[in-house]
Every structure is written in C-alpha cells, then in structure tokens.
Amino acid sequence: MKKRGEEYLRYKITETGVSPRIIPGTRGALFRCEGSEHDEHGYYTEKPERVTAMWRKRFRKLETLLKELREREFPLVKYYGYPPEEADAVLVIWGSVKGPVLEALRILRNEYRLGVLQVVLMKPFPDKEVLDILTRAKQVVDVENNYTSQLARLIREETGYYIEKRINKYDGRPFNPVALSKQLREVIG
Amino acid sequence: MPHKPEDYDSRRWIQWCPGCGNYAILVAFRQALAELDLDPEDIVVITGIGCYGRMNNYVVANGFHVIHGRPIPVATGVKLANPRLTVYAFSGDGDAYAIGISHLPHVARRNVGIKLIVHNNAVYGLTRGQVSPTSPKGMKTKTTPKGAIVEPINPIALVLASGATFVARGFAGDIQHLKYLIVEATKHRGFAFIDILQPCVTYNYIYTYQYFRERVYKLEETGHDPTDFAAAWEKAWEWGDRIPIGIFYRREDKPALEELLPAVKEKPLVEHDLEGIDVKKLLDEHTI
Ligand SMILES: Cc1ncc(C[n+]2csc(CCOP(=O)(O)OP(=O)(O)O)c2C)c(N)n1
Ligand code: SF4
Ligand SMILES: [Mg+2]
C-alpha cells in the first residue's frame, strides 16, 4: 500500500541524473533527504540493484552538468596570451596565481611568446578543453602555489597528460612576478 | 479524519537490536504525532549519525539524515526557512553531547522553535560500544577497558544553564509518559529539549531497563513546579537512587527566534521569489 506523499520521488532515476526537487511542506509530497544509500523515495536501502542504480544516477548528474555548462558556454577554462601552437610555452595555472603570472607575461613579452591556461572548474573536470590546449602546445609548464602540484596531478588523473616541467612555490607567500619571470627563464630556457 | 499512529509508519525494515530502547521512542513519537494530528507534509524529522539516526526512515514525514553532530544546525535552518513546519531534531548522546555539543547551548539560548529529542544510551552504539559523554564513571567500554575515569556530563543542567525554555527527561521504558513529553514539547513556543534515558541492550550493561525502573520517578507526581527555575536546577542534579523524569522547566513567555528575525518575521524565506536570478552574471563577476 502506498503511503501518503510517496508518489513523489526525491531521488527519481532520470536520464539526466537530476531528480525534480520540491520544497519541504509541499502538499502530497515528502522530501526525504537520506545520508546513507537510499532508494528513489529516500529510504535507506542495502539492495545491490538499488545501490548500483543510485551510483549510476549520481555520476550521470556530473556528466549532465558538464554538458550543460558547455552548452551555456560557461568558462570551464580561460586562455590568455599567444595561442598554444604559436607560444614558446603554455603555462598551466589555477586560482590566484593568475595575477602574478599575467604580470610575468608582461615582463617577458620581448623574450618569449607565452600562453596561459587557467583551469576554472575542477569537478566535473573539463578534460576535453584542457587536453585540446595541452596537446597543441610546444612546451607546457605547470605553475602552482603549493608543494605537490595539485592541478598537474588532477590533470594527469583526468586526462593522462603528464606535465613534467613545474614551478612550485610553498614558502607561505604568493608568487612575485619578477622572481617568477626569472624562474620561467630558467625552465623555458 | 484524524491521524492514527500507523499513518506515520513507513513500514520499513527496522534494524535495531531486539529490545533496544529506540523502539519505544519510535512508538511514542508516532503516537504523539497522531495525538497532535499533524499532516506528514508539515513534519520534518532530522537525524544525525548513530543507531537512533534511522528514526527518519521509520516515520512518514519529511526527513533529513545529516552528518554526525549536525541535526541542530540543519533543523535550525529548516525552521527559519519555513517556521510553519514542525521540526524535530533527533540526536544521540555522542551526536549531541560530544561532536555536536557546540550547537547545544546556542540553540537553547536562541530559543529556535525546534524540538530536540536525544536518545541517550550513554554509549556510542553504532560504532559498537565506545565511551560517551554520559557514560557513568567506572563503566567499561571498548575505549575504557578498565572503566571510564571521568564524570559524565549533565545534559539537563547544561541546557537549563544555557537559557532553554523547555527542559525535560523521558525514559524509554514508559511510552505513555514519553508521548506526553513529545506532545508538550511540540506545543511549546520555542526550543524544547527532551533527553531520553534509552537502554542499549547490547553495549550498556549498567543502564538497563531494570536499573532505571528501580530509580525513575515522575516530576509530575511530586508537585514540582516547572516554572520555578531554582527547583528545576535542584532537580537537574538529582541522580542516583532516584532519577527524576518529566518536565523540569518550562516558560512560554519568551519569543522564539523565528518570531524575532526580521527577514523571517515578515515572510518565510521559503516564500521568496527565486525567479529571475541570473547565476551566470554572478559567476562572471566572481571568478578570477
Ligand atoms: C564526523 C564523524 N565522526 C565520527 C563518526 C563515527 N561515528 C558514527 S556514529 C558515532 C557515535 C554515535 O553515538 P550516539 O550519537 O550516541 O548514537 P548511538 O549510536 O548511540 O545511537 C560516531 C563517533 C562519524 N560517522 N562521523
Ligand atoms: S547497539 Fe544499542 S542502541 Fe544500537 S540498536 Fe543495538 S541496542 Fe539499540
Ligand atoms: Mg548513544
């Protein structure tokens, strides 16, 4: 027997992975947000086929999101400077490194033709966009304000592309454009 | 037609150990909902992590099963977004008095109109029997093999001292009394707190049904005046051969937070218009 409010499925399995959402209090529907694995109603479940279906739905949602962001021309990556084919090197960055890197580009404008790839979205990862630029570049340098090259690692995980040349700064301070220019000269050669 | 307790029964497989005190709390809760005759759409059951955390699965209502220690902030958000909903936050002694304790004095002080029901079994049940903030001194657990060496916390006194306007204790061995407490808590104007002595038949060998049956007595049967703070404070510290259950303290003159917040007072957040918000413009502005 169906219970009141159970016609609405909080975790309805759909093609896009997105389930219609209501506001709690809506008549004839119950909003059941479950932390453990659940069925379409939002009730706890351990049934293997339901668990499998829910994992697929959940990750389908990320594909839908990436597709929609592409359709809406959301800037998943940004690009500055010379196009990859024309650049002596393409610098890969994320976040606040952008400011000093663009300033270093200006300092080095008479020495090198440089491009900058800024990754804006990390999850879902814009694999096609990133790979397209990296495979067209003559030389790639990862510039990050951390010890482990977090973005370079993510790029390798998501695309298989390994960035060998890296500049890391991890002394608790942001990049300084003049010092960065010197480092770039050494790395690019 | 008025609601019956079984209208709130989601008919899901219940996973608690046979004999667990949680069953009685679930039954009392469904009975209280029926007595209050609430529509499932108007009820929100919020639970954290612990054995008790399955409560939301066993009741026909809106439900949120949230991370460990956070039923109070989520319940606060729900209540402020839509004060017309009746919001119950279920928590455990680990959830409410250990990892999530920072929320407790503040929700009491703010008098948010949510109803907090703590399944206090004086042990971490779900993770298989570690010491909790209410485990009695000397109790042997997985993490205190030679017995707990420190005194337990006093939740009733803590919540009273924080300015709560409804403070009660129930016992999972007395469903009728528990139902009465839940009904009164729901009718209360602001924040209501019920600590429930809940035997864990698997991991707590001290706080058994028998232990409590021999000790508990009802404040309602002693002429205790719940509007008398000094009397409530004194009763809050009574523990041992005699353990009071019932309503320690209650005052209805203090407005609930949702009655005071300007943004909510005029119109519930839930009624604000979400059309015409251009997210792309914001993203363009704020992505570097
Ligand atoms: C952030 C976080 N820390 C720790 C845990 C592990 N954990 C799960 S339940 C629990 C304690 C549960 O005890 P209580 O709240 O008393 O609930 P009971 O199981 O006794 O009903 C702990 C520590 C967790 N799930 N999440
Ligand atoms: S471990 Fe204890 S609290 Fe958890 S279900 Fe079993 S008896 Fe109940
Ligand atoms: Mg517990």
Coordinates of C-alpha atoms and ligand atoms in Angstrom, one line a residue:
Chain A
M1 CA 0.0 0.0 0.0
K2 CA 1.3 3.4 -0.9
K3 CA 1.7 5.8 1.9
R4 CA 0.7 9.4 1.7
G5 CA 3.3 11.5 -0.1
E6 CA 5.1 8.6 -1.6
E7 CA 4.2 9.4 -5.2
Y8 CA 6.9 12.0 -5.2
L9 CA 10.4 10.5 -5.6
R10 CA 13.1 12.7 -4.2
Y11 CA 15.8 10.6 -5.9
K12 CA 13.9 9.7 -9.0
I13 CA 16.1 7.9 -11.5
T14 CA 16.2 10.0 -14.6
E15 CA 18.2 10.1 -17.8
T16 CA 20.0 13.3 -16.8
G17 CA 20.5 12.0 -13.2
V18 CA 18.8 15.1 -11.9
S19 CA 15.6 14.5 -9.8
P20 CA 12.8 17.0 -9.6
R21 CA 13.0 18.9 -6.3
I22 CA 10.2 20.2 -4.2
I23 CA 10.2 22.5 -1.1
P24 CA 9.5 20.6 2.1
G25 CA 5.9 21.3 3.1
T26 CA 4.5 20.8 -0.4
R27 CA 1.2 19.0 -0.2
G28 CA 1.1 15.4 -1.4
A29 CA 4.9 15.1 -1.4
L30 CA 7.5 14.2 1.2
F31 CA 11.1 15.5 0.9
R32 CA 13.3 12.7 2.3
C33 CA 17.0 13.5 2.2
E34 CA 18.9 10.4 3.2
G35 CA 22.6 10.3 4.1
S36 CA 23.1 6.6 3.7
E37 CA 22.4 4.8 0.4
H38 CA 18.8 5.1 -0.5
D39 CA 16.0 4.1 -2.9
E40 CA 14.2 6.6 -5.1
H41 CA 11.9 7.6 -2.1
G42 CA 14.9 8.5 0.0
Y43 CA 14.5 5.4 2.3
Y44 CA 17.7 3.6 3.4
T45 CA 18.5 0.5 1.3
E46 CA 21.1 -2.2 1.0
K47 CA 19.6 -3.9 -2.0
P48 CA 22.5 -4.3 -4.5
E49 CA 20.5 -3.4 -7.6
R50 CA 19.2 -0.2 -6.0
V51 CA 22.6 0.8 -4.7
T52 CA 24.1 0.3 -8.2
A53 CA 21.3 2.3 -9.9
M54 CA 21.8 5.1 -7.4
W55 CA 25.6 5.3 -8.1
R56 CA 25.0 5.4 -11.8
K57 CA 22.4 8.2 -11.4
R58 CA 24.6 10.2 -9.1
F59 CA 27.5 10.2 -11.5
R60 CA 25.3 10.8 -14.6
K61 CA 24.4 14.1 -12.9
L62 CA 28.0 15.2 -13.2
E63 CA 28.0 14.4 -17.0
T64 CA 24.8 16.4 -17.3
L65 CA 26.3 19.3 -15.5
L66 CA 29.4 19.3 -17.7
K67 CA 27.3 19.0 -20.8
E68 CA 25.0 21.9 -19.8
L69 CA 28.0 24.1 -18.8
R70 CA 29.5 23.5 -22.2
E71 CA 26.2 24.3 -23.9
R72 CA 25.8 27.5 -21.9
E73 CA 29.4 28.5 -22.7
F74 CA 30.4 28.7 -19.1
P75 CA 34.2 29.4 -18.9
L76 CA 35.5 26.0 -17.8
V77 CA 39.0 27.1 -18.8
K78 CA 40.3 30.5 -19.7
Y79 CA 43.2 31.2 -22.0
Y80 CA 45.5 34.2 -22.2
G81 CA 48.4 35.3 -24.5
Y82 CA 49.6 33.5 -27.6
P83 CA 47.6 30.6 -29.0
P84 CA 49.2 27.2 -28.0
E85 CA 50.7 26.5 -31.4
E86 CA 52.4 29.9 -31.5
A87 CA 53.6 30.0 -27.9
D88 CA 57.1 29.0 -26.8
A89 CA 55.4 27.7 -23.7
V90 CA 51.9 27.3 -22.3
L91 CA 51.7 27.9 -18.5
V92 CA 49.1 26.0 -16.6
I93 CA 47.6 27.7 -13.6
W94 CA 44.6 27.9 -11.3
G95 CA 43.2 30.5 -8.9
S96 CA 45.1 33.5 -7.6
V97 CA 48.3 32.5 -9.4
K98 CA 46.7 34.3 -12.4
G99 CA 47.7 37.8 -11.3
P100 CA 51.5 37.3 -10.9
V101 CA 51.6 35.0 -14.0
L102 CA 50.0 37.6 -16.2
E103 CA 52.3 40.2 -14.8
A104 CA 55.3 37.9 -15.6
L105 CA 54.0 37.6 -19.1
R106 CA 54.2 41.3 -19.5
I107 CA 57.8 41.4 -18.1
L108 CA 58.8 38.6 -20.5
R109 CA 56.9 40.0 -23.5
N110 CA 60.1 40.8 -25.5
E111 CA 61.8 37.5 -24.7
Y112 CA 59.1 34.8 -25.1
R113 CA 55.8 34.2 -26.7
L114 CA 53.8 32.8 -23.8
G115 CA 50.3 31.4 -23.4
V116 CA 48.4 30.7 -20.1
L117 CA 45.8 28.0 -19.5
Q118 CA 43.7 28.8 -16.4
V119 CA 41.6 25.8 -15.2
V120 CA 38.4 27.2 -13.6
L121 CA 36.3 24.2 -12.9
M122 CA 37.8 21.2 -11.1
K123 CA 34.8 18.9 -10.8
P124 CA 33.4 17.8 -13.2
F125 CA 36.8 18.2 -14.9
P126 CA 36.9 19.9 -18.4
D127 CA 39.1 17.1 -19.8
K128 CA 38.5 17.9 -23.5
E129 CA 39.2 21.6 -23.2
V130 CA 42.4 21.1 -21.2
L131 CA 43.7 18.2 -23.3
D132 CA 42.9 20.1 -26.5
I133 CA 45.2 23.0 -25.5
L134 CA 48.0 20.9 -23.9
T135 CA 48.4 18.7 -26.9
R136 CA 48.8 21.7 -29.2
A137 CA 51.4 23.3 -27.1
K138 CA 55.2 23.1 -27.9
Q139 CA 56.1 23.2 -24.2
V140 CA 54.0 23.1 -21.0
V141 CA 54.9 24.5 -17.6
D142 CA 52.7 24.0 -14.5
V143 CA 52.9 26.9 -12.1
E144 CA 51.4 26.4 -8.7
N145 CA 51.4 27.9 -5.2
N146 CA 51.7 24.6 -3.5
Y147 CA 54.3 21.8 -2.9
T148 CA 52.5 18.9 -4.7
S149 CA 51.4 20.4 -8.0
Q150 CA 47.8 19.6 -7.2
L151 CA 46.4 20.7 -10.5
A152 CA 49.1 18.9 -12.5
R153 CA 48.2 15.7 -10.6
L154 CA 44.5 16.3 -11.3
I155 CA 45.2 16.8 -15.0
R156 CA 47.1 13.6 -15.1
E157 CA 44.3 11.7 -13.3
E158 CA 41.6 13.1 -15.5
T159 CA 43.4 13.2 -18.9
G160 CA 46.5 11.1 -18.7
Y161 CA 48.6 14.1 -19.7
Y162 CA 51.8 14.4 -17.6
I163 CA 53.3 17.8 -17.1
E164 CA 57.0 17.4 -16.4
K165 CA 58.1 21.0 -16.0
R166 CA 56.8 22.5 -12.8
I167 CA 57.3 25.6 -10.8
N168 CA 56.2 25.3 -7.2
K169 CA 56.2 28.0 -4.5
Y170 CA 55.4 26.9 -1.0
D171 CA 57.0 29.4 1.4
G172 CA 53.7 30.7 2.5
R173 CA 53.8 33.7 0.2
P174 CA 52.2 34.4 -3.2
F175 CA 54.2 34.5 -6.4
N176 CA 56.2 37.6 -7.1
P177 CA 56.1 38.5 -10.8
V178 CA 59.8 39.5 -11.0
A179 CA 61.0 36.3 -9.3
L180 CA 58.6 34.2 -11.3
S181 CA 60.0 35.7 -14.5
K182 CA 63.5 34.6 -13.6
Q183 CA 62.3 31.1 -12.8
L184 CA 60.4 30.9 -16.1
R185 CA 63.6 31.9 -18.0
E186 CA 65.4 29.0 -16.3
V187 CA 62.7 26.5 -17.0
I188 CA 61.8 27.5 -20.6
G189 CA 65.5 28.0 -21.5
Chain B
M1 CA -10.2 12.0 9.6
P2 CA -7.8 12.3 12.5
H3 CA -4.5 10.6 12.1
K4 CA -3.7 7.2 13.7
P5 CA -0.1 6.2 14.8
E6 CA 0.1 3.7 12.0
D7 CA -0.4 6.5 9.5
Y8 CA 3.2 7.5 10.3
D9 CA 4.6 4.0 10.0
S10 CA 6.7 3.9 6.8
R11 CA 6.8 0.0 7.1
R12 CA 10.5 -0.2 6.5
W13 CA 12.7 -3.0 7.9
I14 CA 13.9 -1.9 11.3
Q15 CA 17.5 -2.6 12.0
W16 CA 17.8 -2.0 15.8
C17 CA 18.8 -4.9 18.1
P18 CA 15.8 -6.7 19.6
G19 CA 14.9 -5.0 22.9
C20 CA 16.6 -1.7 22.1
G21 CA 15.1 1.4 23.7
N22 CA 14.8 3.1 20.4
Y23 CA 11.7 1.1 19.6
A24 CA 9.8 2.6 22.4
I25 CA 10.9 6.1 21.4
L26 CA 9.7 5.4 17.8
V27 CA 6.3 4.2 19.0
A28 CA 5.9 7.1 21.4
F29 CA 6.8 9.5 18.6
R30 CA 4.3 8.1 16.2
Q31 CA 1.6 8.2 18.9
A32 CA 2.5 11.8 19.7
L33 CA 2.2 12.8 16.0
A34 CA -1.2 11.1 15.9
E35 CA -2.4 12.9 19.0
L36 CA -1.1 16.2 17.6
D37 CA -2.9 15.2 14.3
L38 CA -0.1 16.6 12.2
D39 CA 0.0 16.1 8.4
P40 CA 3.2 14.3 7.3
E41 CA 3.9 17.2 4.9
D42 CA 4.2 19.5 7.9
I43 CA 6.6 17.4 9.9
V44 CA 10.3 17.3 9.4
V45 CA 12.4 14.6 11.1
I46 CA 16.1 15.4 11.2
T47 CA 18.5 12.8 12.4
G48 CA 22.3 12.6 12.8
I49 CA 24.6 9.6 12.8
G50 CA 24.1 6.8 15.3
C51 CA 21.8 3.8 15.8
Y52 CA 19.0 6.3 16.6
G53 CA 19.7 8.0 13.2
R54 CA 17.4 5.6 11.4
M55 CA 14.4 7.3 13.0
N56 CA 13.7 9.3 9.9
N57 CA 13.4 6.1 7.9
Y58 CA 10.7 4.7 10.1
V59 CA 8.4 7.7 10.1
V60 CA 6.2 9.0 7.3
A61 CA 7.3 12.7 7.2
N62 CA 9.8 14.9 5.5
G63 CA 13.3 13.7 6.6
F64 CA 16.9 14.8 6.6
H65 CA 19.6 12.4 7.6
V66 CA 22.6 14.6 8.2
I67 CA 26.2 14.3 9.2
H68 CA 27.3 13.4 12.7
G69 CA 26.6 16.1 15.3
R70 CA 24.7 18.4 13.0
P71 CA 21.0 17.8 13.4
I72 CA 20.7 21.1 15.4
P73 CA 22.1 23.5 12.7
V74 CA 20.1 21.7 9.9
A75 CA 16.9 21.8 12.0
T76 CA 17.6 25.5 12.8
G77 CA 17.9 26.2 9.0
V78 CA 14.7 24.3 8.2
K79 CA 12.8 26.1 10.9
L80 CA 14.0 29.6 9.9
A81 CA 13.3 28.9 6.2
N82 CA 9.8 27.8 7.0
P83 CA 8.5 28.4 10.6
R84 CA 5.2 26.7 9.7
L85 CA 6.9 23.3 9.7
T86 CA 7.0 21.3 12.9
V87 CA 10.7 20.4 13.1
Y88 CA 12.1 17.5 15.2
A89 CA 15.8 17.0 15.6
F90 CA 16.8 13.6 16.8
S91 CA 20.2 13.2 18.2
G92 CA 22.3 10.7 20.3
D93 CA 24.4 11.3 23.4
G94 CA 27.5 11.0 21.1
D95 CA 26.0 13.2 18.5
A96 CA 24.5 15.9 20.7
Y97 CA 26.9 15.9 23.7
A98 CA 30.2 15.1 22.1
I99 CA 30.9 16.0 18.4
G100 CA 27.9 18.3 18.1
I101 CA 27.9 19.8 21.6
S102 CA 28.9 23.3 20.4
H103 CA 25.4 23.7 18.9
L104 CA 23.5 22.8 22.1
P105 CA 23.9 25.9 24.3
H106 CA 23.4 28.2 21.3
V107 CA 20.1 26.6 20.1
A108 CA 18.9 26.8 23.7
R109 CA 20.0 30.5 24.1
R110 CA 18.5 31.4 20.7
N111 CA 15.2 29.6 21.5
V112 CA 14.8 28.3 18.0
G113 CA 11.4 26.6 17.8
I114 CA 12.7 23.1 17.1
K115 CA 12.2 20.1 19.2
L116 CA 15.4 18.2 20.2
I117 CA 15.0 14.6 21.2
V118 CA 18.2 13.0 22.4
H119 CA 18.4 9.2 22.5
N120 CA 20.7 9.0 25.5
N121 CA 22.0 5.4 25.8
A122 CA 25.3 6.6 27.4
V123 CA 27.4 4.8 24.8
Y124 CA 28.3 5.0 21.1
G125 CA 26.0 2.3 19.8
L126 CA 26.5 2.4 16.1
T127 CA 30.3 2.2 16.3
R128 CA 30.0 -0.7 18.7
G129 CA 30.3 0.4 22.3
Q130 CA 32.8 3.2 22.9
V131 CA 32.6 5.5 26.0
S132 CA 30.3 8.6 25.6
P133 CA 30.0 11.9 27.5
T134 CA 27.1 10.4 29.5
S135 CA 28.7 7.0 30.3
P136 CA 28.9 6.7 34.1
K137 CA 32.2 6.8 35.8
G138 CA 33.7 3.3 36.0
M139 CA 31.8 1.9 33.0
K140 CA 33.9 -0.5 31.0
T141 CA 33.7 0.1 27.2
K142 CA 35.8 -0.6 24.2
T143 CA 37.7 2.6 24.7
T144 CA 37.7 2.4 28.6
P145 CA 38.6 -1.2 29.2
K146 CA 39.4 -0.5 32.8
G147 CA 36.4 1.7 33.3
A148 CA 35.6 5.4 32.5
I149 CA 37.8 7.5 34.7
V150 CA 35.9 10.8 34.5
E151 CA 32.5 12.0 35.5
P152 CA 29.8 12.2 32.9
I153 CA 28.2 15.5 31.6
N154 CA 24.9 16.6 32.9
P155 CA 22.8 17.5 29.9
I156 CA 19.8 18.7 31.8
A157 CA 21.9 21.2 33.8
L158 CA 23.8 22.3 30.7
V159 CA 20.7 23.1 28.7
L160 CA 19.0 24.8 31.7
A161 CA 22.1 26.9 32.3
S162 CA 22.0 27.9 28.6
G163 CA 18.6 29.5 28.9
A164 CA 16.4 26.8 27.5
T165 CA 12.6 27.4 27.8
F166 CA 11.5 23.7 27.9
V167 CA 13.7 21.1 29.5
A168 CA 12.5 17.5 30.0
R169 CA 13.7 14.0 30.6
G170 CA 12.0 10.8 29.4
F171 CA 12.5 7.1 29.8
A172 CA 12.2 4.6 27.0
G173 CA 10.6 2.2 29.4
D174 CA 7.5 4.4 29.7
I175 CA 5.9 5.1 26.3
Q176 CA 2.8 6.9 27.6
H177 CA 4.9 9.4 29.6
L178 CA 7.3 9.8 26.6
K179 CA 4.4 10.5 24.3
Y180 CA 3.1 13.1 26.8
L181 CA 6.5 14.8 26.8
I182 CA 6.8 14.9 23.0
V183 CA 3.3 16.3 22.7
E184 CA 4.0 19.1 25.3
A185 CA 7.4 19.8 23.6
T186 CA 5.7 20.2 20.3
K187 CA 3.1 22.6 21.7
H188 CA 5.9 24.7 23.3
R189 CA 6.5 28.1 21.8
G190 CA 10.3 27.9 21.4
F191 CA 13.1 25.4 21.7
A192 CA 12.2 22.2 23.5
F193 CA 14.7 19.7 24.8
I194 CA 14.0 16.1 25.8
D195 CA 16.8 13.8 27.0
I196 CA 15.6 10.2 26.9
L197 CA 17.1 7.5 29.0
Q198 CA 17.4 4.8 26.4
P199 CA 18.7 1.4 27.3
C200 CA 21.2 0.0 24.9
V201 CA 20.8 -3.7 25.5
T202 CA 23.9 -4.6 23.5
Y203 CA 26.6 -2.2 24.8
N204 CA 25.4 -0.6 28.1
Y205 CA 25.4 -3.2 30.8
I206 CA 24.8 -0.6 33.6
Y207 CA 21.9 1.5 32.3
T208 CA 19.4 -1.4 31.8
Y209 CA 15.6 -1.2 31.9
Q210 CA 15.7 -2.6 35.4
Y211 CA 18.3 -0.1 36.5
F212 CA 16.0 2.8 35.5
R213 CA 12.7 1.1 36.6
E214 CA 14.0 0.9 40.1
R215 CA 15.0 4.6 40.1
V216 CA 12.9 6.8 38.0
Y217 CA 10.0 8.8 39.3
K218 CA 7.8 11.4 37.6
L219 CA 8.2 15.0 38.5
E220 CA 4.5 15.5 37.6
E221 CA 3.6 13.2 40.5
T222 CA 5.6 15.2 43.1
G223 CA 4.1 18.7 42.8
H224 CA 7.2 20.0 41.1
D225 CA 6.5 23.5 39.6
P226 CA 8.1 23.6 36.2
T227 CA 8.0 27.4 36.1
D228 CA 10.3 27.5 39.2
F229 CA 13.9 27.7 37.8
A230 CA 15.5 27.2 41.2
A231 CA 13.5 24.0 41.7
A232 CA 14.4 22.8 38.2
W233 CA 18.0 23.5 38.8
E234 CA 18.0 21.4 42.0
K235 CA 16.1 18.5 40.3
A236 CA 18.6 18.7 37.4
W237 CA 21.3 17.5 39.8
E238 CA 19.4 14.6 41.3
W239 CA 20.9 11.3 40.0
G240 CA 21.5 8.0 41.8
D241 CA 19.0 6.1 43.8
R242 CA 16.3 8.4 42.5
I243 CA 16.2 9.8 39.0
P244 CA 13.5 12.3 38.0
I245 CA 11.8 12.2 34.7
G246 CA 9.2 14.7 33.3
I247 CA 9.3 18.4 32.6
F248 CA 12.0 20.1 34.7
Y249 CA 11.4 23.6 33.4
R250 CA 9.0 25.4 31.1
R251 CA 8.3 29.0 30.3
E252 CA 6.1 30.2 27.4
D253 CA 6.8 34.0 27.7
K254 CA 10.0 34.1 25.7
P255 CA 9.6 34.6 21.9
A256 CA 11.1 32.0 19.6
L257 CA 14.0 33.1 17.3
E258 CA 11.7 32.8 14.2
E259 CA 9.4 35.4 15.8
L260 CA 12.2 37.9 16.2
L261 CA 14.3 37.6 13.0
P262 CA 13.3 40.5 10.7
A263 CA 13.9 38.5 7.5
V264 CA 11.7 35.7 8.6
K265 CA 9.1 37.6 10.6
E266 CA 7.7 39.4 7.5
K267 CA 7.7 36.5 5.2
P268 CA 9.2 33.0 5.5
L269 CA 12.3 32.5 3.4
V270 CA 10.5 29.7 1.6
E271 CA 8.1 32.2 0.1
H272 CA 10.7 34.5 -1.5
D273 CA 10.7 34.5 -5.3
L274 CA 13.6 32.7 -6.9
E275 CA 12.8 33.5 -10.5
G276 CA 14.9 35.8 -12.5
I277 CA 18.2 35.2 -10.6
D278 CA 21.0 35.3 -13.2
V279 CA 23.7 33.0 -11.8
K280 CA 26.0 33.4 -14.8
K281 CA 26.3 37.1 -14.2
L282 CA 27.4 36.4 -10.6
L283 CA 29.8 33.7 -11.7
D284 CA 31.4 36.1 -14.3
E285 CA 31.8 38.7 -11.6
H286 CA 33.3 36.4 -9.0
T287 CA 35.5 34.0 -11.0
I288 CA 39.0 35.4 -11.2
Ligands
LIG1 C1 32.3 13.2 11.6 C2 32.2 11.8 12.2 N1 32.9 11.4 13.2 C3 32.8 10.2 13.7 C4 31.9 9.3 13.1 C5 31.8 7.9 13.7 N2 30.6 7.7 14.4 C6 29.5 7.2 13.9 S1 28.2 7.1 15.0 C7 29.2 7.7 16.3 C8 28.7 7.8 17.7 C9 27.3 7.5 17.8 O1 26.9 7.7 19.1 P1 25.5 8.3 19.5 O2 25.4 9.6 18.9 O3 25.4 8.2 21.0 O4 24.4 7.4 18.8 P2 24.0 5.9 19.1 O5 24.7 5.0 18.1 O6 24.4 5.5 20.5 O7 22.5 5.8 19.0 C10 30.5 8.0 15.8 C11 31.5 8.5 16.6 C12 31.1 9.7 12.1 N3 30.2 9.0 11.5 N4 31.3 11.0 11.6
SF4_2 S1 23.6 -1.2 19.6 FE1 22.4 -0.5 21.4 S2 21.5 1.5 20.7 FE2 22.2 0.4 18.9 S3 20.4 -0.7 18.1 FE3 21.6 -2.1 19.4 S4 20.6 -1.9 21.4 FE4 20.0 -0.1 20.2
MG3 MG 24.5 6.8 22.1

